[in-house]
Structure formats: C-alpha cells, structure tokens
Coordinates of N, CA, C and O in Angstrom, one line a residue:
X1 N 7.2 -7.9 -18.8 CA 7.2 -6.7 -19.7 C 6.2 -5.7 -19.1 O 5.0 -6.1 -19.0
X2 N 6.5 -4.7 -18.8 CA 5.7 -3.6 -18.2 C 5.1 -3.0 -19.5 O 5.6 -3.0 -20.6
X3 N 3.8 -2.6 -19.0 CA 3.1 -1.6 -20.1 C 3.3 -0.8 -21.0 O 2.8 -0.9 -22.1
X4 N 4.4 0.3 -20.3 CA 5.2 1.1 -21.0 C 6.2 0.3 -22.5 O 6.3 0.8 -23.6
X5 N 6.7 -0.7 -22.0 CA 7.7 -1.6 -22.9 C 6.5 -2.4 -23.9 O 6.7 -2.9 -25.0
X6 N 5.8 -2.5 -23.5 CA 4.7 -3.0 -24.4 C 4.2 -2.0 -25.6 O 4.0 -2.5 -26.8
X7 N 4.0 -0.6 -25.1 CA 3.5 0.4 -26.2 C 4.3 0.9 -26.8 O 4.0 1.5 -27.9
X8 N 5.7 0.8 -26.3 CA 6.7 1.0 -27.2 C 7.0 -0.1 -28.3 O 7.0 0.2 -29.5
X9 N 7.2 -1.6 -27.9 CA 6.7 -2.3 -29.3 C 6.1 -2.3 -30.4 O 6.5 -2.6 -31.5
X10 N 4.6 -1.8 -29.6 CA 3.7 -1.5 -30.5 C 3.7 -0.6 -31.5 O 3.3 -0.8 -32.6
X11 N 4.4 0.6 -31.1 CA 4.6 1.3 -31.8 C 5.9 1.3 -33.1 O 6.0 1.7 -34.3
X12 N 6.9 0.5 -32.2 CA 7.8 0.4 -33.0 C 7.3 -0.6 -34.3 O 7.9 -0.4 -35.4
X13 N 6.4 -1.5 -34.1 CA 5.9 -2.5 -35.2 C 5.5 -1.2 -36.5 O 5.7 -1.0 -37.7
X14 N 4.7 -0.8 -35.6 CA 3.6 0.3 -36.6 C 4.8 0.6 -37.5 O 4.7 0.3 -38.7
X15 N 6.1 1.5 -36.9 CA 6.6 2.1 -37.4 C 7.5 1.0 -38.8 O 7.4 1.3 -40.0
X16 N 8.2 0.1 -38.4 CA 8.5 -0.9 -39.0 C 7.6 -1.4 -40.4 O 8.0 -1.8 -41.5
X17 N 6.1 -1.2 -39.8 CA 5.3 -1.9 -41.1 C 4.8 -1.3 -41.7 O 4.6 -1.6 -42.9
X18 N 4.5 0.0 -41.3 CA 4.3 1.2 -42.6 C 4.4 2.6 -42.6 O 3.7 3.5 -43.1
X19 N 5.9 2.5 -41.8 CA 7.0 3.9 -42.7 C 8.0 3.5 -42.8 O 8.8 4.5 -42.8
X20 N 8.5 2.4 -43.0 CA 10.0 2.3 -43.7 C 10.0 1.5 -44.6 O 9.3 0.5 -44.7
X21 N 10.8 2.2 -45.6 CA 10.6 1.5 -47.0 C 12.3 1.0 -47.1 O 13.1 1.8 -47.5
X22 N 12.6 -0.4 -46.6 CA 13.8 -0.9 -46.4 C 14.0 -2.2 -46.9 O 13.6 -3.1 -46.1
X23 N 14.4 -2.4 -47.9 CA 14.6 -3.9 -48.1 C 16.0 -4.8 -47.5 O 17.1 -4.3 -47.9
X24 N 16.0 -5.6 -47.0 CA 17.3 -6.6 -47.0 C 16.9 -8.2 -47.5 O 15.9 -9.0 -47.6
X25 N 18.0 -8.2 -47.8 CA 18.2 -9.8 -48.5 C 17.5 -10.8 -47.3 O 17.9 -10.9 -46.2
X26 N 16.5 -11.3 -47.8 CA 16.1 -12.5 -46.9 C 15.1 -12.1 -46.1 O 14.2 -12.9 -45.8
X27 N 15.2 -10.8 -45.4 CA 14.0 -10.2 -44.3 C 13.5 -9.4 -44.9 O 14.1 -8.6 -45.7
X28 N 12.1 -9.3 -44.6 CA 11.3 -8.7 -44.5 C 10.6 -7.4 -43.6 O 9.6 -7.7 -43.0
X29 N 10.9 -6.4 -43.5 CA 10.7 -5.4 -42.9 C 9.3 -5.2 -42.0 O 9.1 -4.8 -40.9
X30 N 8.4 -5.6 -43.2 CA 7.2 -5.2 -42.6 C 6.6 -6.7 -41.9 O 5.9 -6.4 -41.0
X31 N 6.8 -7.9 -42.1 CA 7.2 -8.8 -41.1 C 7.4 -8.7 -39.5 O 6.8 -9.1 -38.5
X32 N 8.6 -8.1 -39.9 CA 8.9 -8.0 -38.6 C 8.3 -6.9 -38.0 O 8.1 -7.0 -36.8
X33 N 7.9 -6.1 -38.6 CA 6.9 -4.6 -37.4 C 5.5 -5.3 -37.3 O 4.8 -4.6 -36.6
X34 N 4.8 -6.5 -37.8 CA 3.7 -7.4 -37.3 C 4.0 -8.1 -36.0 O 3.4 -8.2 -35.0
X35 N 5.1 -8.7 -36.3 CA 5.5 -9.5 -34.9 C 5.9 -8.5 -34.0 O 6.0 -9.0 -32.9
X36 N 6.2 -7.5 -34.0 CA 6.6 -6.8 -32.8 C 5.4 -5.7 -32.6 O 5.7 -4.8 -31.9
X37 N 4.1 -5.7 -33.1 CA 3.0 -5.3 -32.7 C 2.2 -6.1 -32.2 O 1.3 -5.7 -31.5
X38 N 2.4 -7.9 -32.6 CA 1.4 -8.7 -31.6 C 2.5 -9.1 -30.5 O 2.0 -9.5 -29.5
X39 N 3.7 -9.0 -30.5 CA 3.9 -9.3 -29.4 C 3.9 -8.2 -28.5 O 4.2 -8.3 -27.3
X40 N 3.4 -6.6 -29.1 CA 3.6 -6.2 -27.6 C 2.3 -5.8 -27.5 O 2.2 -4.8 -26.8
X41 N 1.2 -6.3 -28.0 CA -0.1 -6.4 -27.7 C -0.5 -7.5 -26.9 O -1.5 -7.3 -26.3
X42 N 0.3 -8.9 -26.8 CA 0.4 -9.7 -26.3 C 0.6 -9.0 -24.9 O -0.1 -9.0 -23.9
X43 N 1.9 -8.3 -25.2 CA 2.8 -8.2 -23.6 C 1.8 -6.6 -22.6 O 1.8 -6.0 -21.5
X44 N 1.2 -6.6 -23.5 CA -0.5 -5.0 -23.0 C -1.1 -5.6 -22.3 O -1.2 -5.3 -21.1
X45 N -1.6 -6.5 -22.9 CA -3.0 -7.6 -22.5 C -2.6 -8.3 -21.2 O -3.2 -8.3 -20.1
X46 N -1.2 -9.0 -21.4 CA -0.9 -9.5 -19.8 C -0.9 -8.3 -18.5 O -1.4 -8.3 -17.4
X47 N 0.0 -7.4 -19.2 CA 0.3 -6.1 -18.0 C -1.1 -6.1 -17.2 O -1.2 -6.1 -16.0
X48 N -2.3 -5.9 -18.3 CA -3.3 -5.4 -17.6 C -4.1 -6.3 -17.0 O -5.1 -6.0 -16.3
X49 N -3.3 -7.9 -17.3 CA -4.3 -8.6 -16.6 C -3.9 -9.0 -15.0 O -4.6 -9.3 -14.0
X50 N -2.3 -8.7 -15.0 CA -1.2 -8.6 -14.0 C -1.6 -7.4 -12.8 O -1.4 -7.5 -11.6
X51 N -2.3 -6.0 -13.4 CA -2.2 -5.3 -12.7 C -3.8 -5.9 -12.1 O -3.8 -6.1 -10.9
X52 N -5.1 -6.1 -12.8 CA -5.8 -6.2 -12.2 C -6.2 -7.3 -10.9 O -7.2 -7.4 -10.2
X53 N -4.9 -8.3 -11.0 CA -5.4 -9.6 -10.5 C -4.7 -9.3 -9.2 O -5.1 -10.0 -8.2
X54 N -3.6 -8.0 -8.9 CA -2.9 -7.7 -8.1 C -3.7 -7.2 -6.9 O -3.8 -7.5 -5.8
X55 N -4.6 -6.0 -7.6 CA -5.4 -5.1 -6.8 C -6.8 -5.8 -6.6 O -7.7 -5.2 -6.0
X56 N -7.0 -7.3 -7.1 CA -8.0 -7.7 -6.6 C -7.3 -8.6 -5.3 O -8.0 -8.6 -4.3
X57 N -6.6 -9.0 -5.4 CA -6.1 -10.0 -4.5 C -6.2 -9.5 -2.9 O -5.7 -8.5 -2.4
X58 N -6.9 -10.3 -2.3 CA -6.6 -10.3 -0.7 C -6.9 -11.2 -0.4 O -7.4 -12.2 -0.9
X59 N -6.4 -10.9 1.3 CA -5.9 -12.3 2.3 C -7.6 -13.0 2.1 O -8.5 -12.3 1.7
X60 N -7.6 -14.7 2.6 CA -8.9 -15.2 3.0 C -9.4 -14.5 4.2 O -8.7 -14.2 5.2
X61 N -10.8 -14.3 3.9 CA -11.0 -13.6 5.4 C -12.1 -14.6 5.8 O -13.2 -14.7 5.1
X62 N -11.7 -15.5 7.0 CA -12.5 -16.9 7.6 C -13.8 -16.0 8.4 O -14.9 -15.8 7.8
X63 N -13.5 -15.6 9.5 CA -15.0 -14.8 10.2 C -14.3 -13.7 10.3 O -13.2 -13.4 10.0
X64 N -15.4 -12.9 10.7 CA -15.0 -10.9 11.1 C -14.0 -11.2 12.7 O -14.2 -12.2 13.4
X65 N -13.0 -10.3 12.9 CA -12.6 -10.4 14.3 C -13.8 -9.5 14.8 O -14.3 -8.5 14.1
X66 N -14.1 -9.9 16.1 CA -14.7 -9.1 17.1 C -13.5 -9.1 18.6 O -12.9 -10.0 19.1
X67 N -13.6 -7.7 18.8 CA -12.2 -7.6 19.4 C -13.5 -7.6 20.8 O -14.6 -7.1 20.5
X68 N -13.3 -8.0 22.2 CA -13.5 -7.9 23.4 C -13.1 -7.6 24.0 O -12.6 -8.3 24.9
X69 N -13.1 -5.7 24.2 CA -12.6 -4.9 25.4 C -13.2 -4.8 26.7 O -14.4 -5.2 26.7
X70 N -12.8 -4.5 27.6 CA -13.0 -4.6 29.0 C -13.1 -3.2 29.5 O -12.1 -2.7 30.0
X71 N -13.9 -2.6 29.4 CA -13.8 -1.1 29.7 C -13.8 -0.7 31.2 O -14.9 -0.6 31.8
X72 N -12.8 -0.4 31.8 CA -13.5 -0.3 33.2 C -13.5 0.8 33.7 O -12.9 1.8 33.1
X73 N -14.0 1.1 34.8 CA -14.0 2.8 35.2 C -12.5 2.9 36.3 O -12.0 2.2 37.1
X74 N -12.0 4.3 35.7 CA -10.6 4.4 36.8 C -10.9 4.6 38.1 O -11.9 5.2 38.6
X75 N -9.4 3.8 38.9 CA -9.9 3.5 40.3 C -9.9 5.5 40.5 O -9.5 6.3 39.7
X76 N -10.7 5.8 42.0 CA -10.8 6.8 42.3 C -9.4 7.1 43.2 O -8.8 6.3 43.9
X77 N -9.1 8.5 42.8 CA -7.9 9.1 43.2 C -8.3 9.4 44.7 O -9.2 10.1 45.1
X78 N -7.5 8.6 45.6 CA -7.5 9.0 47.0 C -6.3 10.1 47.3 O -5.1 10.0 47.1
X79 N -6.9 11.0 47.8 CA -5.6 12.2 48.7 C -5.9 11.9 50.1 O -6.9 12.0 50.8
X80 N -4.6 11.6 50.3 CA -4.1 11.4 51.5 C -3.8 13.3 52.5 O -2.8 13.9 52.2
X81 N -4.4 13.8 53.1 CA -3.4 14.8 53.6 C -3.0 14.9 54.9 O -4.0 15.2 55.5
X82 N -2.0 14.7 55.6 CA -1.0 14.8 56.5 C -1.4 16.4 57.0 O -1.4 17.3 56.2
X83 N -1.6 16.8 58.3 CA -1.7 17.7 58.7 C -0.5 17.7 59.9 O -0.3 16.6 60.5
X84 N 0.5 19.1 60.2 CA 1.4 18.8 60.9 C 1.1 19.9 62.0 O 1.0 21.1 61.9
X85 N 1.1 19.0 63.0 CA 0.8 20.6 64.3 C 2.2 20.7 65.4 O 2.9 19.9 66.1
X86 N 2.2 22.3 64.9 CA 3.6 22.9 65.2 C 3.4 23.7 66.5 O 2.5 24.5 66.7
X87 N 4.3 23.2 67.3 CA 3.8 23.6 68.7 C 4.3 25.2 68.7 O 4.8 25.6 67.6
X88 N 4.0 26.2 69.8 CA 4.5 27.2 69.9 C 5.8 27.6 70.1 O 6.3 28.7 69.8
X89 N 6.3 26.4 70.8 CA 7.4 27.2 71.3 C 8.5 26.6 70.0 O 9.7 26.7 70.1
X90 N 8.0 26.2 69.1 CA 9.2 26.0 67.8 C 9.2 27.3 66.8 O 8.5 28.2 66.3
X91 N 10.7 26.8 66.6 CA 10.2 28.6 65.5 C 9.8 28.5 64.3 O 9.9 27.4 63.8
X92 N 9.4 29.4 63.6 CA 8.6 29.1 62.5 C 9.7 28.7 61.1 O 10.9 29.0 61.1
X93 N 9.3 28.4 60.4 CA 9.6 27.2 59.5 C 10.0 28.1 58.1 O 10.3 27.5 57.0

C-alpha cells in the first residue's frame, strides 16, 4: 500500500465515523470508518518505514578501492624528414 492509498483510507474512516449518519441492519457505520483509519495508519507507518529502509540501504563496503595508475610520460614524437635532391637537368616538378 503506497502512502497516497494510505491517506486516502484515513480519510475515508474519518469520513465514515463522523459525517455520515447511516444506519444498516447489522453494521455499523462508524465501526467501519475506525477500521479503515487504523488500517490505513497501519499502511502510513509501513510506507514510511519502507521508504526509509530503502534510501538507507547500501552495498557492504569491505576496504576502500585504491585504484593504481601508471602514469607515464608520452613517447617523444620523432620527425623523420627526407630531403630530395633534384638534379639540374630534370624539370621542375
């Protein structure tokens, strides 16, 4: 029972136990708007114990990780340059 469905209960008891003036043979009106205010105080009390037990929860944590990076320095960029010697008597390019 979510929270919401809970205060609506509650409410509905309220309303059952003291604004309707309804009799039937055998039941009791205002009866039943008690039980349907502790049970949805019942179903309050869980929601909220449901939501807190949720957002407490986490994994076991055995030791801290310590991560071990290797940092190294990048290799140095060699340039290669090719020099091309163009004789005279070729023609130019």
């Amino acid at each position: 029972m979510t929270i919401a469905g809970s205060i609506i209960l509650i409410m509905l008891g309220a309303i059952l136990t003291w604004a309707v003036e309804f009799d039937l043979a055998g039941l009791d009106i205002n009866v039943v708007g008690v039980i349907l205010m502790l049970g949805g105080l019942v179903g309050l009390l869980f929601g909220i114990y449901r939501i807190r037990v949720t957002r407490r929860a986490v994994g076991p944590i055995d030791e801290p990780v310590h991560r071990h990076e290797i940092h190294e320095e990048p290799e140095a960029r060699r340039t290669t340059v090719y020099e091309e010697r163009r004789h005279y008597d070729e023609p130019p390019l």
